[in-house]
């Protein structure tokens, strides 16, 4: 039953189970055998097939989620529908758009002018990076007005203004009339994304394509945007196609789910059925890889020792903004990491968690208070001692592709600390490098590959290999898995746990993802606006949080379980 | 559970690496680029011409660029003078051949000097920032605000004997600030890249970070500008020489030919075409070589 053709051939069977959609209703968008391939080197190299024969229906008023990992073709499919792929893409198959009472139109092969008329008016799109998608030099009102002027030319100036206010109140922005005069930088990330949704809805489109609309947002803000999207369904008739990799978001919002992998549809099912009884093996793997907060006991690797591997004492970090005002990123935090222990630093963006990590690495200035890293204090001890101590500290950054020198082969990157700090040369260096690559489950033969030839998960394992090359006493990991797909994240976390167990280093693990933290950490510290909100044993902080903010953080992260999401929503409303 | 998942993922990710990636060194890749051979051949020939002009000048029976006959002024190409004669009645071919040395010396020497100074100053200013950066920024402002020609005139008149080397030095003195600006900007964008921060966090010495992490990644745009600069400098030399401040008469250079020919462009365009074409070929060969090298030195351009 995993064959996409058979799933598409019996749409009624899936429709019966779909909540919120009457069986037998004609779809708004009917995609059949969509194929997309990219020409490489102007046809000199074989074409790369990104989407191979994808079929799905979008029913009136439903939320259809397209789920898949990077490279699965989920974004490419949606861009292909609007002809946004550029001239190297060859698109085949059929996509018929035609809501109730609307003239049906075939989107594939439509000429440019006709497509421009469809875009925005009949099919609208919301992208991931909302602050980048709004023009920074025009007000929100101007941009909404422009959209309306283009697609609804018969509205008068006053009517357009009224409509703009109506749209902003529809996405639940406070004081919508006032917000029209705001520039994009005056909005928060969540508000900017809501303005984007309002713009997309300006012309009452039949279909709204939302490509990872909440991925760049903090959990509490994501919650806000998801709430808006959810309530929108009660107000407008637009169908929403939600493209995401986050199973939690799917469980929260979707009616039906299309699971994609390597350019093909693996499974199409109503949301509850998909989570309760996934048919395809891949769907099961995907669901199993999603980390969940479930606090079970686990022995801690921490050793009692007089001297902590890392200690912050009343740390204050201030930056100067563009006008020279001091902005306090970290505000008097005291925290220590014992040898062999993993302490997770949790918080949303702007909470100061990354600044603390950067302080420990000597990349951010300490305004007041002290940082003690493996027995030395940067800024107090001599630069020579501090530099020598660096060889005992490893680091793994968030974006694996950017944190490796593109001019170095991965072997050179891993060997760098050995070469500089341990003075290894020749055959000995090669042997150690190969060992390190194998310890993170990469083939030793890959030493001469360059970063651009590896995938994100593989690169992150190279970063881990580099970080542990000197057998560090302390490892600082700044969001090491947040740029990765869930199943890749699972393998990277496995590797990480494995090397931590065998080398026994202390670790400051910075993350916004409570489920990942729950899988890995011994202790958890929660930061909010530069202050330490709560810190303690993992089971205590995540299991029975004392502070309101920790509880809110825990509640905001959507769990990959539609039933539980529904209960959560019900309790939140009452 | 990690193993089957890894495998399924390797199959699933379209952007993953191909199982066998062709591995090529810099030289092996370079060898396969026809453009590299074309550019290298052109520059080799030009180099030979610059070293032994007399071996090339006599090909068409008029080996002496200074054997001029006013009676034969501005002859069209063909006959005894294969590329015609200039206003003074000198053979254009012989002049182009003998002008190569002076022009190439000025162009290459000046660019190399300016590039060297700009790399040092720009990298230090860009990487360390702070006071040094501000000093460099103001200093380059001063140089950029100074009228280029006026500056060169003042410096050159105070120099006693003038040769291709002194002209190159003076031109370099006034062209490094633009390059330094470029290097500084390029270094600044690379300086904050996560891989440079990772290198700093590893405790690598600054020397190594700059030489192995910052410069190789910042050099691309700078090289592109440097190769186009060669042509600009050759023309600038001609302007100075035209004003009587560049190479001492009776020097021969492409620049001199160009500036003396431009006033007769409407009546005898051939005097302008010959040096113009060689200059263009030189600059194109430099740019091509720079582009090919930049591509090949980047691992992404090799596999």
XYZ file of C-alpha atoms in Angstrom, chain A residues 72-414:
343
model
C 13.181 14.602 -0.373
C 11.812 16.991 -2.978
C 9.076 18.510 -0.819
C 10.068 22.133 -1.404
C 10.950 21.540 -5.042
C 7.461 20.150 -5.707
C 5.771 23.236 -4.327
C 8.080 25.632 -6.161
C 7.482 23.688 -9.378
C 3.729 24.278 -9.051
C 4.273 28.028 -9.234
C 6.991 27.838 -11.889
C 9.555 29.289 -9.486
C 12.374 26.862 -10.210
C 14.402 28.650 -12.859
C 15.398 27.490 -16.278
C 17.519 24.499 -15.296
C 14.468 22.629 -14.065
C 12.428 20.385 -16.330
C 8.922 19.969 -14.917
C 6.502 17.287 -16.130
C 3.155 15.861 -15.130
C 0.016 17.758 -14.296
C -1.304 20.078 -11.586
C -4.874 21.246 -11.971
C -5.988 24.161 -9.864
C -9.687 24.853 -9.581
C -11.532 25.649 -6.404
C -15.318 25.689 -6.186
C -16.696 28.342 -8.495
C -13.284 29.045 -9.996
C -12.136 28.525 -13.519
C -9.875 25.418 -13.597
C -6.341 25.948 -14.804
C -3.438 23.632 -15.567
C -0.374 25.018 -13.792
C 2.357 22.928 -15.407
C 3.414 24.430 -18.711
C 1.527 27.658 -18.152
C 3.194 30.705 -19.708
C 4.851 33.394 -17.589
C 2.110 36.002 -17.733
C -0.644 33.586 -16.828
C 1.474 32.191 -13.997
C 2.075 35.649 -12.583
C -1.653 36.113 -12.467
C -2.075 32.830 -10.593
C 0.719 33.538 -8.108
C -0.488 35.538 -5.176
C -4.088 35.711 -6.416
C -5.013 32.025 -6.586
C -2.015 30.283 -5.033
C -0.020 32.183 -2.417
C 3.207 31.254 -0.761
C 4.762 31.816 2.673
C 8.477 31.199 3.046
C 10.643 30.222 5.981
C 12.590 33.419 6.460
C 9.913 36.006 7.093
C 12.171 38.914 7.945
C 14.074 38.335 4.704
C 10.911 38.139 2.629
C 9.670 41.584 3.699
C 11.290 44.587 2.057
C 13.112 46.475 4.844
C 12.689 49.965 3.353
C 8.888 49.967 3.053
C 6.231 49.874 5.752
C 4.054 46.839 6.274
C 1.029 48.844 5.136
C 2.710 49.882 1.905
C 3.637 46.307 1.078
C 0.125 45.040 1.768
C -1.293 47.880 -0.304
C 0.989 47.050 -3.193
C -0.117 43.446 -3.151
C -3.776 44.490 -3.215
C -3.173 47.070 -5.957
C -1.585 44.413 -8.136
C -4.212 41.733 -7.737
C -7.384 43.701 -6.951
C -7.122 46.822 -9.094
C -10.793 47.779 -8.704
C -10.487 48.528 -4.977
C -10.252 52.186 -4.009
C -7.507 53.528 -1.765
C -9.728 53.531 1.306
C -11.032 50.042 0.551
C -7.473 48.765 0.245
C -6.631 50.265 3.612
C -9.653 48.678 5.227
C -8.766 45.357 3.699
C -5.172 45.664 4.978
C -6.425 46.318 8.514
C -8.817 43.395 8.196
C -6.010 41.112 7.053
C -3.747 42.098 9.922
C -6.505 41.536 12.460
C -7.168 38.182 10.829
C -3.627 37.082 11.722
C -4.212 38.484 15.221
C -1.735 41.343 15.227
C -2.581 43.760 18.042
C -3.583 47.304 16.914
C -3.682 46.414 13.218
C -4.329 49.982 12.071
C -1.221 51.138 13.895
C 0.912 48.269 12.636
C 0.392 49.411 9.033
C 2.912 52.156 9.702
C 5.534 49.759 11.062
C 8.703 48.841 9.224
C 9.682 45.154 9.147
C 12.541 45.636 11.633
C 10.055 46.916 14.217
C 8.247 43.572 14.206
C 9.328 40.452 16.028
C 10.033 37.276 14.051
C 6.617 35.848 14.799
C 4.845 39.080 13.899
C 6.772 39.335 10.624
C 5.739 35.797 9.748
C 2.124 36.671 10.528
C 2.344 39.716 8.251
C 3.632 37.398 5.523
C 0.626 35.159 6.060
C -1.662 38.194 5.903
C -0.060 39.225 2.608
C -0.473 35.737 1.256
C -4.149 35.782 2.174
C -4.741 39.234 0.666
C -6.531 37.961 -2.414
C -8.358 35.015 -0.841
C -6.228 32.431 -2.622
C -7.552 28.942 -3.166
C -4.335 27.390 -1.901
C -1.728 28.706 0.536
C 1.668 27.021 0.215
C 3.574 27.389 3.486
C 7.181 26.208 3.179
C 8.589 25.571 6.670
C 6.698 28.609 8.010
C 7.809 28.173 11.631
C 11.216 26.524 11.320
C 13.203 29.686 11.951
C 11.143 30.623 15.011
C 11.494 29.900 18.718
C 9.096 27.344 20.154
C 6.922 29.843 21.972
C 6.734 32.028 18.860
C 6.135 28.987 16.693
C 3.202 28.182 18.954
C 1.809 31.669 18.340
C 2.035 31.308 14.533
C 0.605 27.795 14.563
C -2.323 29.054 16.647
C -2.979 31.762 14.079
C -2.837 29.291 11.209
C -5.144 26.934 13.055
C -7.757 29.580 13.767
C -7.472 30.888 10.213
C -9.061 27.714 8.968
C -12.222 28.714 10.755
C -12.247 32.134 9.096
C -11.200 31.599 5.477
C -11.847 28.869 2.958
C -8.233 28.656 1.818
C -6.629 25.223 1.758
C -3.199 25.119 3.313
C -0.329 23.017 2.049
C 2.161 22.869 4.890
C 5.667 21.799 3.934
C 7.691 20.819 6.969
C 10.192 18.417 8.441
C 8.792 18.781 11.954
C 6.515 15.944 12.996
C 5.343 17.987 15.964
C 4.020 20.722 13.685
C 2.325 18.095 11.522
C 0.608 16.555 14.531
C -0.543 19.980 15.619
C -2.018 21.328 12.413
C -2.478 18.829 9.602
C -5.588 16.946 8.514
C -3.819 14.724 6.050
C -0.140 13.965 5.518
C 1.940 13.143 2.472
C 5.294 11.605 3.388
C 7.997 12.120 0.759
C 11.380 10.562 0.385
C 13.907 10.791 -2.455
C 11.401 12.514 -4.713
C 8.605 9.995 -4.260
C 5.492 9.809 -2.142
C 5.991 7.066 0.422
C 2.681 7.298 2.196
C -0.486 9.374 2.171
C -2.750 9.131 5.183
C -5.004 11.092 7.526
C -2.946 12.497 10.355
C -4.144 10.225 13.190
C -3.795 7.127 11.074
C -0.274 8.133 10.093
C 0.869 8.573 13.667
C -1.046 5.602 15.097
C -0.445 3.067 12.371
C 2.160 4.142 9.866
C 2.182 1.770 6.924
C 5.503 2.555 5.262
C 8.729 1.476 6.934
C 10.232 4.871 6.223
C 7.418 6.664 8.061
C 8.022 4.420 11.057
C 11.746 5.220 10.980
C 11.016 8.902 10.705
C 8.627 8.826 13.655
C 11.019 6.754 15.734
C 13.832 9.218 15.130
C 11.872 12.156 16.559
C 13.151 12.746 20.083
C 10.457 13.156 22.725
C 10.558 14.473 26.216
C 9.993 11.453 28.422
C 12.026 11.569 31.560
C 13.492 8.191 32.315
C 16.359 7.625 34.718
C 19.877 7.301 33.405
C 23.201 7.111 35.225
C 25.215 10.305 35.128
C 28.839 10.265 34.032
C 29.729 13.089 36.399
C 32.613 12.602 38.774
C 32.928 14.416 42.073
C 35.949 16.643 41.864
C 37.241 19.691 43.628
C 37.656 21.582 40.397
C 34.865 21.975 37.818
C 35.766 21.693 34.124
C 33.885 24.903 33.462
C 32.605 27.453 35.923
C 30.772 30.723 35.367
C 30.617 33.004 38.358
C 28.216 35.979 38.228
C 28.953 36.244 34.517
C 27.822 39.400 32.734
C 28.260 39.851 28.986
C 27.396 43.108 27.279
C 27.532 44.013 23.621
C 27.328 47.425 22.033
C 24.602 47.862 19.443
C 24.840 50.095 16.409
C 24.113 53.227 18.408
C 26.730 52.333 20.989
C 24.244 51.418 23.710
C 25.139 48.484 25.916
C 22.932 45.458 25.469
C 23.144 42.906 28.250
C 23.213 39.414 26.745
C 24.087 37.515 29.918
C 23.080 38.932 33.273
C 24.806 37.486 36.320
C 24.750 33.764 35.657
C 26.495 31.309 37.956
C 26.819 27.785 36.655
C 29.397 25.028 36.688
C 30.050 21.832 34.768
C 31.779 19.013 36.640
C 34.239 16.695 34.873
C 32.435 13.983 32.916
C 29.080 15.699 33.148
C 26.811 16.963 30.353
C 25.069 20.184 31.289
C 22.487 21.466 28.870
C 21.950 25.191 28.477
C 18.414 25.722 27.255
C 16.688 28.855 26.069
C 15.179 30.694 23.154
C 17.066 32.961 20.783
C 18.323 36.018 22.628
C 18.397 34.203 25.932
C 22.196 34.514 26.090
C 22.937 30.804 25.876
C 25.244 31.118 22.879
C 27.001 34.110 24.450
C 27.895 31.956 27.435
C 29.355 29.317 25.163
C 31.314 31.955 23.281
C 32.641 33.344 26.559
C 33.942 29.940 27.519
C 35.684 29.749 24.141
C 37.153 33.220 24.512
C 35.152 34.515 21.541
C 33.012 36.945 23.527
C 34.151 39.602 26.011
C 33.494 39.087 29.719
C 32.050 42.339 31.056
C 32.138 41.291 34.682
C 32.262 38.114 36.707
C 34.613 35.260 35.904
C 34.801 32.262 33.645
C 37.061 29.394 34.596
C 37.808 26.991 31.766
C 39.733 23.794 32.608
C 41.537 25.593 35.399
C 42.458 28.810 33.594
C 40.719 32.142 33.588
C 40.764 33.944 30.223
C 41.455 37.622 30.755
C 43.224 37.011 34.086
C 45.885 34.447 33.243
C 48.541 35.045 30.615
C 47.475 34.601 26.979
C 49.982 31.781 26.692
C 48.358 29.739 29.476
C 44.920 30.445 28.064
C 45.961 29.366 24.590
C 47.509 26.193 25.962
C 44.234 25.469 27.769
C 42.365 25.747 24.465
C 43.939 22.482 23.383
C 41.945 20.844 26.188
C 38.640 22.327 25.000
C 36.788 21.074 21.949
C 34.025 22.887 20.122
C 31.170 21.882 17.814
C 29.161 24.638 16.169
C 25.636 24.696 14.807
C 26.215 24.894 11.075
C 28.554 22.061 10.125
C 29.024 23.280 6.555
C 30.264 26.680 7.730
C 32.425 25.565 10.628
C 34.931 23.629 8.531
C 37.492 25.430 6.389
C 36.274 24.905 2.793
C 39.883 24.834 1.561
C 40.855 21.972 3.858
C 40.104 18.337 3.149
C 38.264 16.778 6.069
C 41.450 14.904 6.957
C 43.350 18.185 7.234
C 40.587 19.684 9.382
C 40.601 16.765 11.805
